[in-house]
Short mmCIF file of C-alpha atoms in Angstrom, two decimals:
data_model
loop_
_atom_site.label_atom_id
_atom_site.label_comp_id
_atom_site.label_asym_id
_atom_site.label_seq_id
_atom_site.Cartn_x
_atom_site.Cartn_y
_atom_site.Cartn_z
CA MET T 26 -0.02 -0.06 -0.21
CA MET T 27 3.01 2.38 0.14
CA LEU T 28 1.54 4.15 3.15
CA SER T 29 4.47 5.97 4.54
CA GLU T 30 5.38 7.04 0.65
CA LEU T 31 1.81 8.10 0.02
CA VAL T 32 1.86 10.65 3.59
CA ALA T 33 5.29 11.88 2.20
CA VAL T 34 4.19 12.79 -1.44
CA LEU T 35 0.96 14.13 -0.38
CA THR T 36 2.68 16.59 2.16
CA ALA T 37 5.15 17.59 -0.23
CA THR T 38 2.36 18.62 -2.67
CA PRO T 39 -0.37 21.25 -2.69
CA ASP T 40 -3.87 20.27 -3.15
CA GLY T 41 -5.01 20.46 -6.84
CA ALA T 42 -1.22 19.70 -7.84
CA SER T 43 -1.44 17.98 -11.50
CA ARG T 44 -0.04 14.38 -12.31
CA ALA T 45 3.34 16.03 -13.41
CA GLU T 46 3.83 17.73 -10.21
CA TYR T 47 3.37 14.52 -8.33
CA ALA T 48 5.90 12.92 -10.60
CA ALA T 49 8.45 15.87 -9.96
CA ALA T 50 8.13 16.17 -6.35
CA ILE T 51 8.97 12.05 -6.26
CA ILE T 52 11.72 12.29 -8.84
CA GLU T 53 13.26 15.24 -8.84
CA GLY T 54 12.42 16.65 -5.28
CA ASN T 55 13.20 13.25 -4.16
CA CYS T 56 10.36 13.78 -1.42
CA LEU T 57 10.35 9.95 -0.55
CA GLY T 58 13.99 9.71 0.18
CA LYS T 59 14.84 7.31 -2.37
CA ALA T 60 18.59 6.36 -3.04
CA THR T 61 18.70 6.48 -6.93
CA THR T 62 16.40 7.69 -9.90
CA ALA T 63 15.39 4.34 -10.76
CA THR T 64 13.48 3.60 -7.60
CA ARG T 65 12.06 7.28 -7.52
CA ARG T 66 10.92 6.68 -10.88
CA LEU T 67 9.40 3.15 -9.71
CA SER T 68 7.74 4.54 -6.71
CA ASN T 69 6.32 7.32 -9.13
CA GLN T 70 4.66 4.66 -11.01
CA ARG T 71 3.41 2.60 -8.43
CA LEU T 72 1.71 5.59 -6.31
CA GLY T 73 0.40 6.59 -9.49
CA GLU T 74 -1.16 3.02 -10.21
CA LEU T 75 -2.54 2.82 -6.67
CA TYR T 76 -3.83 6.49 -5.62
CA GLY T 77 -3.85 8.14 -9.03
CA LEU T 78 -1.62 10.88 -7.87
CA ASP T 79 -3.72 13.76 -10.13
CA SER T 80 -6.49 16.16 -9.30
CA GLN T 81 -8.10 15.33 -12.44
CA ILE T 82 -9.14 11.72 -11.30
CA PRO T 83 -12.28 12.02 -9.04
CA ILE T 84 -11.35 9.22 -6.36
CA PHE T 85 -8.06 10.70 -5.92
CA ARG T 86 -9.78 14.41 -5.47
CA VAL T 87 -11.85 12.74 -2.71
CA LEU T 88 -8.76 11.06 -1.21
CA ARG T 89 -7.49 14.19 -1.01
CA ARG T 90 -9.92 15.92 0.30
CA LEU T 91 -10.48 13.59 3.15
CA TRP T 92 -6.87 13.35 4.08
CA SER T 93 -6.31 16.73 5.89
CA THR T 94 -9.65 16.23 7.46
CA ASP T 95 -9.24 12.65 8.92
CA VAL T 96 -5.79 12.31 9.63
CA ALA T 97 -6.80 8.77 12.20
CA GLY T 98 -8.71 7.68 9.11
CA ARG T 99 -5.53 7.71 6.82
CA PRO T 100 -4.75 4.39 6.49
CA LEU T 101 -8.28 3.32 5.96
CA LEU T 102 -8.74 5.59 3.18
CA ALA T 103 -5.37 4.66 1.43
CA LEU T 104 -6.93 1.06 1.72
CA GLN T 105 -10.07 1.86 0.02
CA CYS T 106 -8.42 3.82 -2.44
CA ALA T 107 -5.91 1.09 -3.47
CA VAL T 108 -8.75 -1.86 -3.02
CA ALA T 109 -10.43 0.32 -5.66
CA ARG T 110 -7.47 0.69 -8.40
CA ASP T 111 -5.69 -2.60 -7.94
CA PRO T 112 -7.44 -5.62 -8.86
CA LEU T 113 -4.68 -7.77 -7.64
CA PHE T 114 -4.99 -6.00 -4.01
CA ALA T 115 -9.05 -6.37 -4.23
CA ALA T 116 -8.47 -10.09 -4.89
CA THR T 117 -7.03 -10.54 -1.23
CA VAL T 118 -10.06 -8.68 0.54
CA VAL T 119 -11.98 -12.26 1.20
CA PRO T 120 -8.99 -14.14 2.55
CA VAL T 121 -8.38 -11.16 4.88
CA LEU T 122 -11.98 -9.80 6.06
CA SER T 123 -13.09 -13.50 6.43
CA LEU T 124 -10.78 -14.09 9.06
CA VAL T 125 -11.83 -14.46 12.59
CA PRO T 126 -10.24 -11.82 14.65
CA GLY T 127 -7.11 -13.00 16.67
CA SER T 128 -6.64 -15.65 13.81
CA ASP T 129 -3.59 -16.40 11.87
CA LEU T 130 -3.33 -15.48 8.48
CA GLN T 131 -3.36 -18.15 5.69
CA ARG T 132 -0.91 -16.78 3.28
CA ASP T 133 -2.19 -19.93 0.71
CA ALA T 134 -5.82 -18.28 0.66
CA ILE T 135 -4.46 -15.06 -0.67
CA LYS T 136 -2.21 -16.77 -3.07
CA ALA T 137 -5.02 -18.99 -4.33
CA GLU T 138 -7.28 -15.87 -5.00
CA LEU T 139 -4.38 -14.54 -6.93
CA ARG T 140 -3.83 -17.50 -8.98
CA LYS T 141 -7.44 -17.36 -10.26
CA LEU T 142 -7.47 -13.90 -10.98
CA ALA T 143 -3.95 -13.97 -12.61
CA GLU T 144 -4.25 -17.53 -14.04
CA GLU T 145 -1.06 -18.48 -15.59
CA ARG T 146 0.10 -14.70 -15.98
CA LEU T 147 1.86 -14.37 -12.88
CA SER T 148 4.93 -17.23 -11.98
CA ASP T 149 4.89 -18.69 -8.34
CA ALA T 150 7.84 -16.55 -7.29
CA THR T 151 5.74 -13.48 -8.32
CA LEU T 152 2.81 -14.62 -6.48
CA ASP T 153 4.53 -15.32 -3.18
CA LYS T 154 6.00 -11.74 -3.67
CA VAL T 155 2.60 -10.12 -4.36
CA THR T 156 1.00 -12.14 -1.24
CA ARG T 157 4.16 -10.81 0.96
CA ASN T 158 3.00 -7.11 -0.19
CA ALA T 159 -0.45 -7.59 0.25
CA ALA T 160 -0.04 -9.06 3.71
CA SER T 161 2.35 -6.02 4.56
CA SER T 162 -0.58 -3.33 2.99
CA TRP T 163 -2.91 -5.34 5.50
CA ALA T 164 -0.85 -4.69 8.29
CA GLN T 165 -0.28 -1.01 7.45
CA SER T 166 -4.22 -0.86 7.41
CA GLY T 167 -4.35 -2.50 10.76
CA HIS T 168 -6.33 -5.30 9.74
CA LEU T 169 -3.41 -7.66 10.60
CA VAL T 170 -0.81 -7.19 13.44
CA GLY T 171 2.44 -9.00 14.27
CA ARG T 172 5.65 -9.25 12.56
CA THR T 173 6.40 -12.94 11.44
CA PHE T 174 2.96 -14.64 12.23
CA LYS T 175 0.48 -11.79 11.31
CA LYS T 176 -3.08 -12.44 13.05
CA ARG T 177 -6.55 -10.49 11.86
CA ALA T 178 -7.50 -7.64 13.84
CA LEU T 179 -10.39 -5.31 13.79
CA VAL T 180 -10.16 -1.57 12.50
CA ARG T 181 -11.93 1.31 13.90
CA ALA T 182 -13.82 3.02 11.34
CA THR T 183 -13.92 7.15 11.02
CA PRO T 184 -16.46 9.59 9.75
CA GLY T 185 -13.77 10.34 6.79
CA SER T 186 -13.68 6.66 5.99
CA VAL T 187 -17.18 6.13 5.92
CA ALA T 188 -17.98 9.07 4.08
CA PHE T 189 -15.37 7.63 1.50
CA GLY T 190 -17.30 4.45 1.66
CA LEU T 191 -20.74 5.87 0.69
CA TYR T 192 -18.96 7.65 -2.34
CA LEU T 193 -17.47 4.66 -3.90
CA GLY T 194 -20.63 2.59 -3.05
CA HIS T 195 -22.31 5.63 -4.59
CA ALA T 196 -20.13 5.43 -7.50
CA VAL T 197 -20.87 1.75 -8.42
CA GLY T 198 -24.64 2.07 -8.28
CA PHE T 199 -26.08 1.94 -4.79
CA ARG T 200 -28.13 3.64 -3.44
CA GLY T 201 -30.89 4.51 -0.37
CA ALA T 202 -30.27 2.09 2.70
CA GLN T 203 -27.91 -0.39 0.45
CA LEU T 204 -25.02 2.13 0.93
CA PHE T 205 -24.66 1.25 4.14
CA ALA T 206 -24.34 -2.85 3.52
CA THR T 207 -21.51 -2.52 0.83
CA GLY T 208 -18.25 -4.17 0.57
CA TRP T 209 -16.59 -0.48 1.14
CA LEU T 210 -18.01 -0.11 4.59
CA SER T 211 -17.13 -4.03 5.30
CA LEU T 212 -13.84 -3.17 4.36
CA LEU T 213 -13.96 -0.79 8.02
CA ASP T 214 -14.97 -3.85 9.81
CA CYS T 215 -18.24 -1.42 10.11
CA THR T 216 -21.72 -2.94 10.98
CA ALA T 217 -24.60 -1.11 8.93
CA ALA T 218 -25.91 0.61 12.41
CA SER T 219 -22.35 2.23 13.43
CA ALA T 220 -21.86 3.05 9.62
CA ARG T 221 -25.23 5.30 10.01
CA ASP T 222 -23.80 6.79 13.50
CA LEU T 223 -20.70 7.71 11.68
CA ALA T 224 -22.45 9.13 8.36
CA VAL T 225 -24.11 11.56 11.00
CA GLU T 226 -20.77 12.70 12.13
CA ALA T 227 -19.52 13.14 8.84
CA LYS T 228 -22.86 15.10 7.95
CA ARG T 229 -22.03 17.40 11.10
CA ILE T 230 -18.21 17.91 10.33
CA GLY T 231 -19.33 18.89 6.94
CA LEU T 232 -17.99 16.05 4.79
CA ILE T 233 -21.56 14.87 3.29
CA ASP T 234 -25.11 16.19 3.13
CA LEU T 235 -27.43 13.23 4.89
CA ARG T 236 -30.99 12.84 5.57
CA ILE T 237 -32.37 9.39 7.14
CA ALA T 238 -35.83 9.09 7.87
CA GLY T 239 -36.29 5.13 8.34
CA ASP T 240 -35.06 2.84 5.37
CA VAL T 241 -35.13 6.50 3.49
CA VAL T 242 -31.58 7.28 2.84
CA ASP T 243 -31.12 10.91 0.92
CA LEU T 244 -27.19 11.23 0.56
CA VAL T 245 -25.59 14.29 -1.34
CA LEU T 246 -21.76 14.05 -1.97
CA ASP T 247 -20.69 17.74 -3.56
CA ARG T 248 -19.20 18.34 -0.31
CA LEU T 249 -16.77 15.21 -1.22
CA ASP T 250 -16.25 16.53 -4.61
CA PRO T 251 -17.84 20.11 -5.41
CA ALA T 252 -15.43 19.55 -9.30
CA GLU T 253 -17.51 16.54 -9.88
CA GLY T 254 -21.13 17.66 -8.56
CA ARG T 255 -22.71 13.94 -7.59
CA THR T 256 -25.69 13.72 -6.10
#
């Protein structure tokens, strides 16, 4: 997930920066502190794949909008964006979220899901590397704890991460009460009831506009992404 790198590059660049400005901060400004130009270029490429790093991309605009207002939720915000943009990482969601809290990570289960997606395109060595990277990413988000042997832990959702989950669910077509029961909120170890409470808090702090009356949910997302003008 490259969370520390994402923190560094967003700290080094202003809101509304172009993709070229993000690349310049990473490659020329070396905001990540990489030793060689080659590793800077590789980091720029991978961060671009995971997050977009471009104010013209709606999901990144929303990530950047929430980044400064929900510091505690940053690992979860990064996770949500990375899962949305990286199919290989998304393939690891079920093997991790299905674990009972306190149980050991089953790396073979992650590798099997990756193999189903990649088929014969990735070698065993590459699959092993992707599995290790995925486990590291889930540890960065807080879903896994431990060094050599990783165990499932529950994360604590935040108003910003719930707002992002509602945005992502809305983007793929969910509406009304269904918005509180999507996979995007499952990523937060969040029940529908707790998600509603956090959504109300997100409304209170000005992230979204929301009206809930029984099963009727009226959600307006203009505050998250005024440039898009979503409703």
